[in-house]
Tab-separated table of C-alpha atoms in Angstrom:
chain	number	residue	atom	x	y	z
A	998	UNK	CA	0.000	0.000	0.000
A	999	UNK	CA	2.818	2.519	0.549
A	1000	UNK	CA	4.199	1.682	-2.893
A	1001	UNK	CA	0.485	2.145	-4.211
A	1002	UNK	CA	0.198	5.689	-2.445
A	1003	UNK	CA	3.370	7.129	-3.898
A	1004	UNK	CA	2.380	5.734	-7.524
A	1005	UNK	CA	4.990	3.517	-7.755
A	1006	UNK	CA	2.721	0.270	-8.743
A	1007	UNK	CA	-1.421	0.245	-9.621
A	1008	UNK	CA	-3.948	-1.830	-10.603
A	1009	UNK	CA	-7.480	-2.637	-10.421
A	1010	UNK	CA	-7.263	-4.459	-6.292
A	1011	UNK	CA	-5.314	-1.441	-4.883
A	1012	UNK	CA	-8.222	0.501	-4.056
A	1013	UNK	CA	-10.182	-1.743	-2.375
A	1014	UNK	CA	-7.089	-3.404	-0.141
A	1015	UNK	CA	-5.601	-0.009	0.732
A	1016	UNK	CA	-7.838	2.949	0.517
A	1017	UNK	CA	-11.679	1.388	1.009
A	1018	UNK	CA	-10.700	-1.887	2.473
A	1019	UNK	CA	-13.396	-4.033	0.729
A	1020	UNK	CA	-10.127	-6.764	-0.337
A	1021	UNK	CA	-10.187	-8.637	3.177
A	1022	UNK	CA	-7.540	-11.616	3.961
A	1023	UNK	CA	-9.240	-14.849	5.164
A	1024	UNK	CA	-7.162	-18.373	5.878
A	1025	UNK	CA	-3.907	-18.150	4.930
A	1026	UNK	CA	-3.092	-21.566	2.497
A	1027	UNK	CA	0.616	-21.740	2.576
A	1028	UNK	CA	3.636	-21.579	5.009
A	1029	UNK	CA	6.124	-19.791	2.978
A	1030	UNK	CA	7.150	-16.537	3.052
A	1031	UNK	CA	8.115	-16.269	-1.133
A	1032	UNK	CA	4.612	-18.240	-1.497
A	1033	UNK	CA	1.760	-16.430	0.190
A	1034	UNK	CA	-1.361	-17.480	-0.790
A	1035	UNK	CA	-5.110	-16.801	1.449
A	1036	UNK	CA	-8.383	-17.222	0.502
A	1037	UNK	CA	-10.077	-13.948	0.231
A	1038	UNK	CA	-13.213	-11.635	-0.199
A	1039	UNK	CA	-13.450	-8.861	-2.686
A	1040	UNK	CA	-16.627	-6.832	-2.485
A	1041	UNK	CA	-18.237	-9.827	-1.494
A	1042	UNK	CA	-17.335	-12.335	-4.131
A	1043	UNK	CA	-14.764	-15.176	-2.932
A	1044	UNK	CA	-11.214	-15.709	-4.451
A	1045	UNK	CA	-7.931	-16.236	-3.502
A	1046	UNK	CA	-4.992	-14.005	-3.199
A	1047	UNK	CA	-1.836	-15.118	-4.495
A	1048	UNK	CA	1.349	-12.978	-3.667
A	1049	UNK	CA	4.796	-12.954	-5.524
A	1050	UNK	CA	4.497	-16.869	-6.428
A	1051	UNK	CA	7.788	-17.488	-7.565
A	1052	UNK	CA	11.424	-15.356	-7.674
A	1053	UNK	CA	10.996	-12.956	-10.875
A	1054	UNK	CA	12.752	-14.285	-13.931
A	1055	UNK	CA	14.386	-17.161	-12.179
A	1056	UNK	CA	13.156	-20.955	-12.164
A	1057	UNK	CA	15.437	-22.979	-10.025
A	1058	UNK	CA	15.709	-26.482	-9.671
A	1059	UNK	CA	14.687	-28.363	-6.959
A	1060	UNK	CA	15.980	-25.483	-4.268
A	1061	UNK	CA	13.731	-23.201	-2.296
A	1062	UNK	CA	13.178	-19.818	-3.552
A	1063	UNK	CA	14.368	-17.276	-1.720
A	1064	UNK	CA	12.032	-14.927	-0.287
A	1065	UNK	CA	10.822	-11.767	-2.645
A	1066	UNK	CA	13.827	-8.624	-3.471
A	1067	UNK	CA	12.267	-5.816	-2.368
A	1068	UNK	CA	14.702	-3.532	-3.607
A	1069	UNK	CA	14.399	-5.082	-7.634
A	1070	UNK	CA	10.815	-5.717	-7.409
A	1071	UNK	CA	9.626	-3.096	-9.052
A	1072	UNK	CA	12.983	-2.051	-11.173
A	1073	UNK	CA	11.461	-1.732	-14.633
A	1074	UNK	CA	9.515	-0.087	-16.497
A	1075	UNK	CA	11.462	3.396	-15.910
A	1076	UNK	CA	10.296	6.901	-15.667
A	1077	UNK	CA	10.081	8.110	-19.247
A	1078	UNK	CA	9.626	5.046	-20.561
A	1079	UNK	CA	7.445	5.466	-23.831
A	1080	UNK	CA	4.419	2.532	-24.177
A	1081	UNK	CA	6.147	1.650	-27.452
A	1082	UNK	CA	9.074	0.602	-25.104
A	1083	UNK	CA	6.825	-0.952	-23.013
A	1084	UNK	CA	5.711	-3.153	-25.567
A	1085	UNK	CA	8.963	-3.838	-26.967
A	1086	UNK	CA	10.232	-5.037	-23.493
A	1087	UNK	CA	6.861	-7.068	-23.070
A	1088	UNK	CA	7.636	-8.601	-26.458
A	1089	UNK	CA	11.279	-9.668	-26.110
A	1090	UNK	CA	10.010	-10.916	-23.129
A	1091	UNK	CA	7.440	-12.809	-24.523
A	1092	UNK	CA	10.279	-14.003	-26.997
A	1093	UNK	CA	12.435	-15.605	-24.451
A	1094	UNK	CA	9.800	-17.457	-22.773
A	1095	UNK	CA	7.660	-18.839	-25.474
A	1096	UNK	CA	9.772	-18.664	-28.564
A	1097	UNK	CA	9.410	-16.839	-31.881
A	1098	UNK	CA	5.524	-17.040	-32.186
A	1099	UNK	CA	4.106	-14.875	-35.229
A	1100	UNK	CA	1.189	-13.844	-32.798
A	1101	UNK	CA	3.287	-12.298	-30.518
A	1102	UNK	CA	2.246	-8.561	-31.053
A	1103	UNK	CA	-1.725	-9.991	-30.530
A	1104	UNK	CA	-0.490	-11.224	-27.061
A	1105	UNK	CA	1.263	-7.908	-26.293
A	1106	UNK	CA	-1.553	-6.024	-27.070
A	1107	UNK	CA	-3.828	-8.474	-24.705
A	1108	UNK	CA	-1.099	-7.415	-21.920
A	1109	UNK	CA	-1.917	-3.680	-22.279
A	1110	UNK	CA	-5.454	-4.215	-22.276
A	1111	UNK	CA	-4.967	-6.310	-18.620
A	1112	UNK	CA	-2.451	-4.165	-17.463
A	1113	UNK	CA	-4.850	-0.999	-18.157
A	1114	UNK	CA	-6.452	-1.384	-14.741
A	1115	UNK	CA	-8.576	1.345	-14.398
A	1116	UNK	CA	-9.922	1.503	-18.087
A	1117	UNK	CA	-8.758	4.638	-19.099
A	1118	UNK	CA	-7.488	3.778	-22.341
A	1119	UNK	CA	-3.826	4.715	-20.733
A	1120	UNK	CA	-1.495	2.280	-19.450
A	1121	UNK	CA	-0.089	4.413	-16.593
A	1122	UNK	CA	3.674	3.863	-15.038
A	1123	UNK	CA	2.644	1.960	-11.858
A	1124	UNK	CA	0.572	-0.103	-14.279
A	1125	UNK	CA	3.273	-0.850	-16.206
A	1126	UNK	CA	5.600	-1.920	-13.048
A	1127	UNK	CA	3.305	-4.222	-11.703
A	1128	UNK	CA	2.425	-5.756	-15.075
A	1129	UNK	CA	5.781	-6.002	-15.764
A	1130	UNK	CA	6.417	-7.852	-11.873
A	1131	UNK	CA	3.487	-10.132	-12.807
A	1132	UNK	CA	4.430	-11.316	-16.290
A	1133	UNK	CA	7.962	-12.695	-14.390
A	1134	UNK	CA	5.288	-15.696	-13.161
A	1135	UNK	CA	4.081	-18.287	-15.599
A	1136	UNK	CA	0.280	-18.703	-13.383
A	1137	UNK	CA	-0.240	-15.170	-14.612
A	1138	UNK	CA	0.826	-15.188	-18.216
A	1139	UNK	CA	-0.855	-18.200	-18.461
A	1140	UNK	CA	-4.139	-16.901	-16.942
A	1141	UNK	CA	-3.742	-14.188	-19.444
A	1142	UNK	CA	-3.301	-16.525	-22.215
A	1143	UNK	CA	-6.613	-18.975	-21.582
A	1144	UNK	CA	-8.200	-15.776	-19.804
A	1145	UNK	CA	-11.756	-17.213	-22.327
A	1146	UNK	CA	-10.894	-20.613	-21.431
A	1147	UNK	CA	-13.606	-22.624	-19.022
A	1148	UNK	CA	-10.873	-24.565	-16.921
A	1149	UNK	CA	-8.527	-22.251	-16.131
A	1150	UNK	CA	-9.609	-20.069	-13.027
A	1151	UNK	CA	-10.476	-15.891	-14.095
A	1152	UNK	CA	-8.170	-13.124	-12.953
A	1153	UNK	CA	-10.412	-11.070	-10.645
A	1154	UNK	CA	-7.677	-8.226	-10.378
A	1155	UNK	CA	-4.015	-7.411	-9.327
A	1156	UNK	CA	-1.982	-4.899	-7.163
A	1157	UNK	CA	1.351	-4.926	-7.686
A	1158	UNK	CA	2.533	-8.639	-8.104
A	1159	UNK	CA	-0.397	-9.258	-6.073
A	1160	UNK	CA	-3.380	-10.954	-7.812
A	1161	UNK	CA	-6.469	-11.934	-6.942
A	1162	UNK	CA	-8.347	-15.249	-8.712
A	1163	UNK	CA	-11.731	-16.904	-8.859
A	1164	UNK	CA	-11.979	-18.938	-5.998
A	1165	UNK	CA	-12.701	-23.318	-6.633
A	1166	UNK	CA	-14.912	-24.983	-4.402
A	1167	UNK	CA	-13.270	-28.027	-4.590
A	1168	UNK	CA	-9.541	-27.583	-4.152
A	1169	UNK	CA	-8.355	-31.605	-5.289
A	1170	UNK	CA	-9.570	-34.613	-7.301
A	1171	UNK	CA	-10.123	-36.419	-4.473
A	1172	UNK	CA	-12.959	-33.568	-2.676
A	1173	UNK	CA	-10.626	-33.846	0.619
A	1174	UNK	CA	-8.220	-32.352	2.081
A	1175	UNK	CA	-6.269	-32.786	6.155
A	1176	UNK	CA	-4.009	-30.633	7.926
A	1177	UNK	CA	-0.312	-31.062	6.684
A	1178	UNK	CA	0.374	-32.339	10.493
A	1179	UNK	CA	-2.423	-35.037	9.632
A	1180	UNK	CA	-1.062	-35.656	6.225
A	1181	UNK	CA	2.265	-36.779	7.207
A	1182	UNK	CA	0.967	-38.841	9.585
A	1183	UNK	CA	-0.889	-40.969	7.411
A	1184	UNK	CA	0.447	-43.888	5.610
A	1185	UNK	CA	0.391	-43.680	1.410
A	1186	UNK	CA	-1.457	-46.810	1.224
A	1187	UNK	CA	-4.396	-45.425	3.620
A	1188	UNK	CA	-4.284	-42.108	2.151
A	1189	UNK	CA	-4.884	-43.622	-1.789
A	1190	UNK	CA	-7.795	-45.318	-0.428
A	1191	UNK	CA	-9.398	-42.286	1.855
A	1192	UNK	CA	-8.965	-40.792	-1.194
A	1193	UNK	CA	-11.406	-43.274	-2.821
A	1194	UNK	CA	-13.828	-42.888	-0.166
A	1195	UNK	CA	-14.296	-39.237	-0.603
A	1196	UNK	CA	-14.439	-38.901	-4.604
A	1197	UNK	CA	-17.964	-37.220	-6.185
A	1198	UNK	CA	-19.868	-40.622	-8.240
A	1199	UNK	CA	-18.544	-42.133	-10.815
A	1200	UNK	CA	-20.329	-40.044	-13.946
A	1201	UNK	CA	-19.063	-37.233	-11.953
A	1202	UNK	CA	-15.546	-38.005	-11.942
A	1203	UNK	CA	-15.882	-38.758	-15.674
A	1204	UNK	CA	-17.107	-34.943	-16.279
A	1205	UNK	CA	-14.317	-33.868	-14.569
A	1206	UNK	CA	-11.697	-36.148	-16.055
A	1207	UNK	CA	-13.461	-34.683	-19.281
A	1208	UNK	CA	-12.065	-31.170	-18.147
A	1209	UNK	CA	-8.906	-32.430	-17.039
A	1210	UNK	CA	-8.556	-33.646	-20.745
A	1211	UNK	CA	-9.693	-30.216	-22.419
A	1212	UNK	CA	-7.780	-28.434	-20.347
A	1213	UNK	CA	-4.425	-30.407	-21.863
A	1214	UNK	CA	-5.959	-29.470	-25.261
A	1215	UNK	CA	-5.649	-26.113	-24.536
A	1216	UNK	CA	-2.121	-26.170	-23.317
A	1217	UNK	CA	-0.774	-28.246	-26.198
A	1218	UNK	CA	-0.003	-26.336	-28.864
A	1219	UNK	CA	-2.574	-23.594	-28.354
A	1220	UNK	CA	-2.347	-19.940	-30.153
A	1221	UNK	CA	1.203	-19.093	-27.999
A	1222	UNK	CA	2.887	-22.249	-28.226
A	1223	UNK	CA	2.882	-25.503	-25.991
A	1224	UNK	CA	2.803	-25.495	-22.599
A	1225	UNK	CA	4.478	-28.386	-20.425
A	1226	UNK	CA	2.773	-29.369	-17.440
A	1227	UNK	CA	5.470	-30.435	-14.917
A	1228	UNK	CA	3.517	-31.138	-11.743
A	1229	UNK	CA	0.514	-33.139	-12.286
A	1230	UNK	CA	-0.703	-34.217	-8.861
A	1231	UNK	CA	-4.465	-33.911	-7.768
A	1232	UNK	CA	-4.221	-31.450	-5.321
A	1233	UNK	CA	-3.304	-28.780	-8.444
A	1234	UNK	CA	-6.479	-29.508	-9.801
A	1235	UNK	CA	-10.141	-28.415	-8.485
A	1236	UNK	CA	-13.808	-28.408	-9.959
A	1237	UNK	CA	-16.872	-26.252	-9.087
A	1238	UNK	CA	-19.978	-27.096	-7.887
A	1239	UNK	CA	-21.007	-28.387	-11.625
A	1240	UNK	CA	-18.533	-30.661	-11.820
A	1241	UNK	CA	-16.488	-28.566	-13.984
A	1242	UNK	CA	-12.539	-28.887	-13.669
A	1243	UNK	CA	-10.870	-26.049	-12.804
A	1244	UNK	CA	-7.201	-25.827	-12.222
A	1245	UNK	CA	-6.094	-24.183	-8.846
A	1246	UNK	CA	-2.539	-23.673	-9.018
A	1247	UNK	CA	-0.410	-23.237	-12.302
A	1248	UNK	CA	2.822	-22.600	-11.312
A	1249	UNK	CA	4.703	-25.617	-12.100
A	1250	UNK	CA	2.774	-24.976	-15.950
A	1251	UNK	CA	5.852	-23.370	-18.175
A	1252	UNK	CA	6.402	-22.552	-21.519
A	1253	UNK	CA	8.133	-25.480	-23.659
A	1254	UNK	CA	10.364	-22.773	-24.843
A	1255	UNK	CA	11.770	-21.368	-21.505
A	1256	UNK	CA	11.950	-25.270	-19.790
A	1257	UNK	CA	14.251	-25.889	-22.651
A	1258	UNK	CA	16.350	-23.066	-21.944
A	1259	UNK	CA	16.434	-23.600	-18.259
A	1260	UNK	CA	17.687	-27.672	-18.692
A	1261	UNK	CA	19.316	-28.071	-21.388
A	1262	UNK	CA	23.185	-28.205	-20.804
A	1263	UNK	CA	22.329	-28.666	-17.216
A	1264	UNK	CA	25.211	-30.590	-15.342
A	1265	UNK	CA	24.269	-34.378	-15.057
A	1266	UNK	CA	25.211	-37.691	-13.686
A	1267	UNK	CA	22.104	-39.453	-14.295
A	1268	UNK	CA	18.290	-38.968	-16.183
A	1269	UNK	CA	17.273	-38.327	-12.225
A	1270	UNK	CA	18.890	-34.947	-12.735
A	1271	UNK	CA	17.186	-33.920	-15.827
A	1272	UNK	CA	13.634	-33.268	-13.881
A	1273	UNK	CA	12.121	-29.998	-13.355
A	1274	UNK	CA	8.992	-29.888	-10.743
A	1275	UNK	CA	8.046	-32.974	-10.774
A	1276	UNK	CA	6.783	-34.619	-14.005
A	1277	UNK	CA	8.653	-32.702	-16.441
A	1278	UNK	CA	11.637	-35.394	-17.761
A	1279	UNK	CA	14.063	-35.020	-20.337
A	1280	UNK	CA	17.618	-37.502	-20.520
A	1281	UNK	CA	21.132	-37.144	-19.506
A	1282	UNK	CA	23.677	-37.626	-22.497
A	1283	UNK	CA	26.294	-39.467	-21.100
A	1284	UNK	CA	28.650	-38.173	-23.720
A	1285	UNK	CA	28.509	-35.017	-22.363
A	1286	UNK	CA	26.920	-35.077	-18.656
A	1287	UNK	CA	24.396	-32.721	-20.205
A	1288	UNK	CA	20.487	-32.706	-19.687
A	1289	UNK	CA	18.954	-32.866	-23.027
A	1290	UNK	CA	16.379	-30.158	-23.934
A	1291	UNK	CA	13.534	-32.958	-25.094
A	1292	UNK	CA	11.122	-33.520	-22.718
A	1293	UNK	CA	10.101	-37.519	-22.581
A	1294	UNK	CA	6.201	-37.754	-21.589
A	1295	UNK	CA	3.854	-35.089	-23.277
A	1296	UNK	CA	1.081	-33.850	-21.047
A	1297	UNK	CA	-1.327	-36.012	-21.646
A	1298	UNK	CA	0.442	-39.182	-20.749
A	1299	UNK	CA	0.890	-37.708	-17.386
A	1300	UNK	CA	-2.852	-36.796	-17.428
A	1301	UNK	CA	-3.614	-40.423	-17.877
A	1302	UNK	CA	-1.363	-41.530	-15.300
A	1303	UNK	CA	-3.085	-39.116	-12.875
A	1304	UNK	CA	-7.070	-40.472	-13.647
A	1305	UNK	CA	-6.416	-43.982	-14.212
A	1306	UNK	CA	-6.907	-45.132	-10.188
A	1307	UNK	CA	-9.397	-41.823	-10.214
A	1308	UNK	CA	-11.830	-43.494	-13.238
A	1309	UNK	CA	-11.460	-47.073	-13.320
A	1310	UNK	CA	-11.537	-46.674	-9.131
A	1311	UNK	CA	-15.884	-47.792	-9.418
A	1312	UNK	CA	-16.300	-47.609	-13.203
A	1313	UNK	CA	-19.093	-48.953	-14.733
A	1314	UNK	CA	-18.956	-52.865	-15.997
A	1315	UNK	CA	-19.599	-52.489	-19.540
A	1316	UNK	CA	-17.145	-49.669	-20.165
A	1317	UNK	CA	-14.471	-51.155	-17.429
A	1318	UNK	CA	-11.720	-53.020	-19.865
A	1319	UNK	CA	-12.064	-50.399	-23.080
A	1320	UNK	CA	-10.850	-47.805	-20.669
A	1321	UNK	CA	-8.525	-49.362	-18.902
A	1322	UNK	CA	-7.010	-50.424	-22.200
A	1323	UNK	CA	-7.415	-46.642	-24.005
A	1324	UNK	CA	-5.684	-45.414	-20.523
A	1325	UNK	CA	-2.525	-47.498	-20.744
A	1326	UNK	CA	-2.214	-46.748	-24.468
A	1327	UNK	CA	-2.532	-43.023	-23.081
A	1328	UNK	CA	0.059	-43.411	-20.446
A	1329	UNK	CA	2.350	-45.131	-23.020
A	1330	UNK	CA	2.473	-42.345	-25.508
A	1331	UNK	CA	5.991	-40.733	-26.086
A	1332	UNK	CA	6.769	-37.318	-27.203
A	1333	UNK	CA	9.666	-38.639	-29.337
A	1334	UNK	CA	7.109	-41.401	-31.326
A	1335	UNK	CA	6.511	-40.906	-35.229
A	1336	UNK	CA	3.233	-39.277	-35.757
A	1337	UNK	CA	2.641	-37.989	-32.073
A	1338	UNK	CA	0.868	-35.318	-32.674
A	1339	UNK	CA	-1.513	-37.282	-34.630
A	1340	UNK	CA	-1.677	-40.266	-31.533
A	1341	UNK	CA	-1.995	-37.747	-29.201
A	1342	UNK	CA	-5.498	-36.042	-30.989
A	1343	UNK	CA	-7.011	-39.970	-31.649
A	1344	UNK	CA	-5.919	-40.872	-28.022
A	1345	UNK	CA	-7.574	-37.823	-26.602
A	1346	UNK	CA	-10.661	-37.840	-28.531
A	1347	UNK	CA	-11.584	-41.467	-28.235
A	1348	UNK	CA	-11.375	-41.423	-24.273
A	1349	UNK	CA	-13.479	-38.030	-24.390
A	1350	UNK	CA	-15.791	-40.186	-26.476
A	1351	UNK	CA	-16.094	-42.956	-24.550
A	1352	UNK	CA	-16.669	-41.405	-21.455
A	1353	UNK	CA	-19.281	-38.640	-23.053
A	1354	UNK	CA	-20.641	-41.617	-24.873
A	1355	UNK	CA	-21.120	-43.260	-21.099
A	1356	UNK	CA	-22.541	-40.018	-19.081
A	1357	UNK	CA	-24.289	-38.240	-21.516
A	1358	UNK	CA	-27.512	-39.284	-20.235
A	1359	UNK	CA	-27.270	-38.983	-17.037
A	1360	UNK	CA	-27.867	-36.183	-14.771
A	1361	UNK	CA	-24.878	-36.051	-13.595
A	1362	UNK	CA	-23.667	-34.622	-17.142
């Protein structure tokens, strides 16, 4: 708020958290200072407040971030900066992270439309900072990117590299969720089949496997690029009172472009090395103790992986050994295979298919 009051950031949530208070902090949902995250109330609708997710421009591997530089926070843009600069930063930016996309300038353009807080046609200097703070974190680019897309949560509003998000009822596959003092005190074995007891029916967890499925659709090659999903575990992934999957946190979601970057030539004794969050694999050449830049498993396999307990876990008879058959051809696909992209579309639609096929008239659809 002092930052806000001497102009030095802005956006549409600054108001109501520092002058009319109407932006109000409820449970706090993490337990790291470089990762602050509460569920919140903004003029009386529910979301939840995110707060400087990740260390600006800097993706490390397997360490703990270091809590947020004050000091280079809010470094760039700089007084006199033109908006034609500002876009040309924005796109170089763009650039590096998601490679040489013709649509770039489209995207850009998006940006100064979001960053524009206050509607005013202008895209004023604190505007700029903080848009400039928040495009450093991949949840917010790519909240910009699928902003019209039904599974990935809205942007309610930002101050700062604070943002606020639509809130999901249902924060994990499995519809419950313990203490982390609880959670460590449960066995794995236990826990996998608590889980089972506390999933929505089975037509249900077909609609939302549906989602889960769409939303890889729209990562995968969509209008900037492909998108590799590098921590697929249930408790990333939500759904609404509908049914409808929503994701509910998208950190670990980065550009194919910039993962490549960050691993290749990456010092290695071993493939174990060559692993960013915790799904995203690529080899270790031998040759040269080097990380090579190709992932292994595209999205989708890991998808599979992840609902294959979920949906076969009290799936109907009749329906039982195609999908368990169209799963592990799913979980088998490789991103180095002949034809993949062409596998991947068949795979993808024929499980949609059969499991639209098997809920479609039910109410539960």
């Amino acid at each position: 708020c002092d930052k806000y009051k001497t102009g030095v950031i802005d956006g549409p949530a600054c108001n109501s958290l520092c002058v009319t208070e109407t932006l109000y902090f409820g449970k706090c949902l993490s337990t790291k200072p470089n990762n602050q995250m509460y569920l919140g109330i903004w003029d009386n609708l529910p979301g939840v407040v995110k707060c400087q997710m990740e260390q600006a421009l800097h993706l490390d591997f397997g360490t703990e971030l270091e809590p947020r530089k004050e000091i280079v926070l809010f470094d760039k843009p700089t007084r006199g900066t033109t908006v034609q600069k500002f876009k040309e930063m924005v796109y170089s930016l763009f650039k590096a992270k998601l490679g040489d996309q013709g649509n770039l300038s489209e995207l850009v353009n998006l940006i100064l439309t979001v960053a524009d807080g206050d509607r005013d046609g202008q895209v004023s200097l604190g505007e700029a900072k903080s848009a400039w703070a928040l495009l450093q974190l991949n949840e917010f680019l790519l909240m910009v990117i699928l902003q019209d897309k039904e599974h990935t949560p809205k942007l309610m509003g930002f101050c700062g590299d604070l943002y606020v998000m639509e809130s999901v009822e249902y924060t994990s596959l499995y519809g419950i969720s313990l203490p982390w003092v609880i959670e460590l005190l449960i066995p794995s074995g236990f826990r996998r089949s608590m889980d089972q007891l506390f999933t929505p029916s089975w037509p249900r967890k077909a609609k939302i496997a549906i989602g889960l499925l769409e939303f890889v659709e729209d990562v995968f090659h969509g209008p900037y690029g492909n998108f590799l999903m590098c921590d697929t575990s249930a408790k990333n992934l939500g759904y609404n009172e509908k049914y409808d999957l929503k994701m509910v946190d998208m950190r670990k979601i980065v550009p194919e472009t910039n993962l490549k970057e960050l691993i290749k030539d990456r010092h290695c004794e071993s493939d174990l090395d060559c692993v960013y969050g915790t799904d995203c694999r690529t080899s270790c050449d031998q040759s040269t103790m080097k990380c090579t830049s190709e992932v292994i498993q595209p999205n989708l396999a890991k998808a599979c992986q992840l609902l294959k307990d979920y949906l076969l876990h009290g799936a109907p008879s009749e329906i039982r050994e195609e999908l368990e058959k169209q799963l592990y051809s799913c979980i088998a696909l490789k991103v180095t295979a002949n034809q993949m992209e062409m596998e991947h579309s068949l795979i993808l639609n024929n499980l949609k298919t059969l499991l639209w096929k098997k809920i479609s008239y039910t109410n539960d659809s």
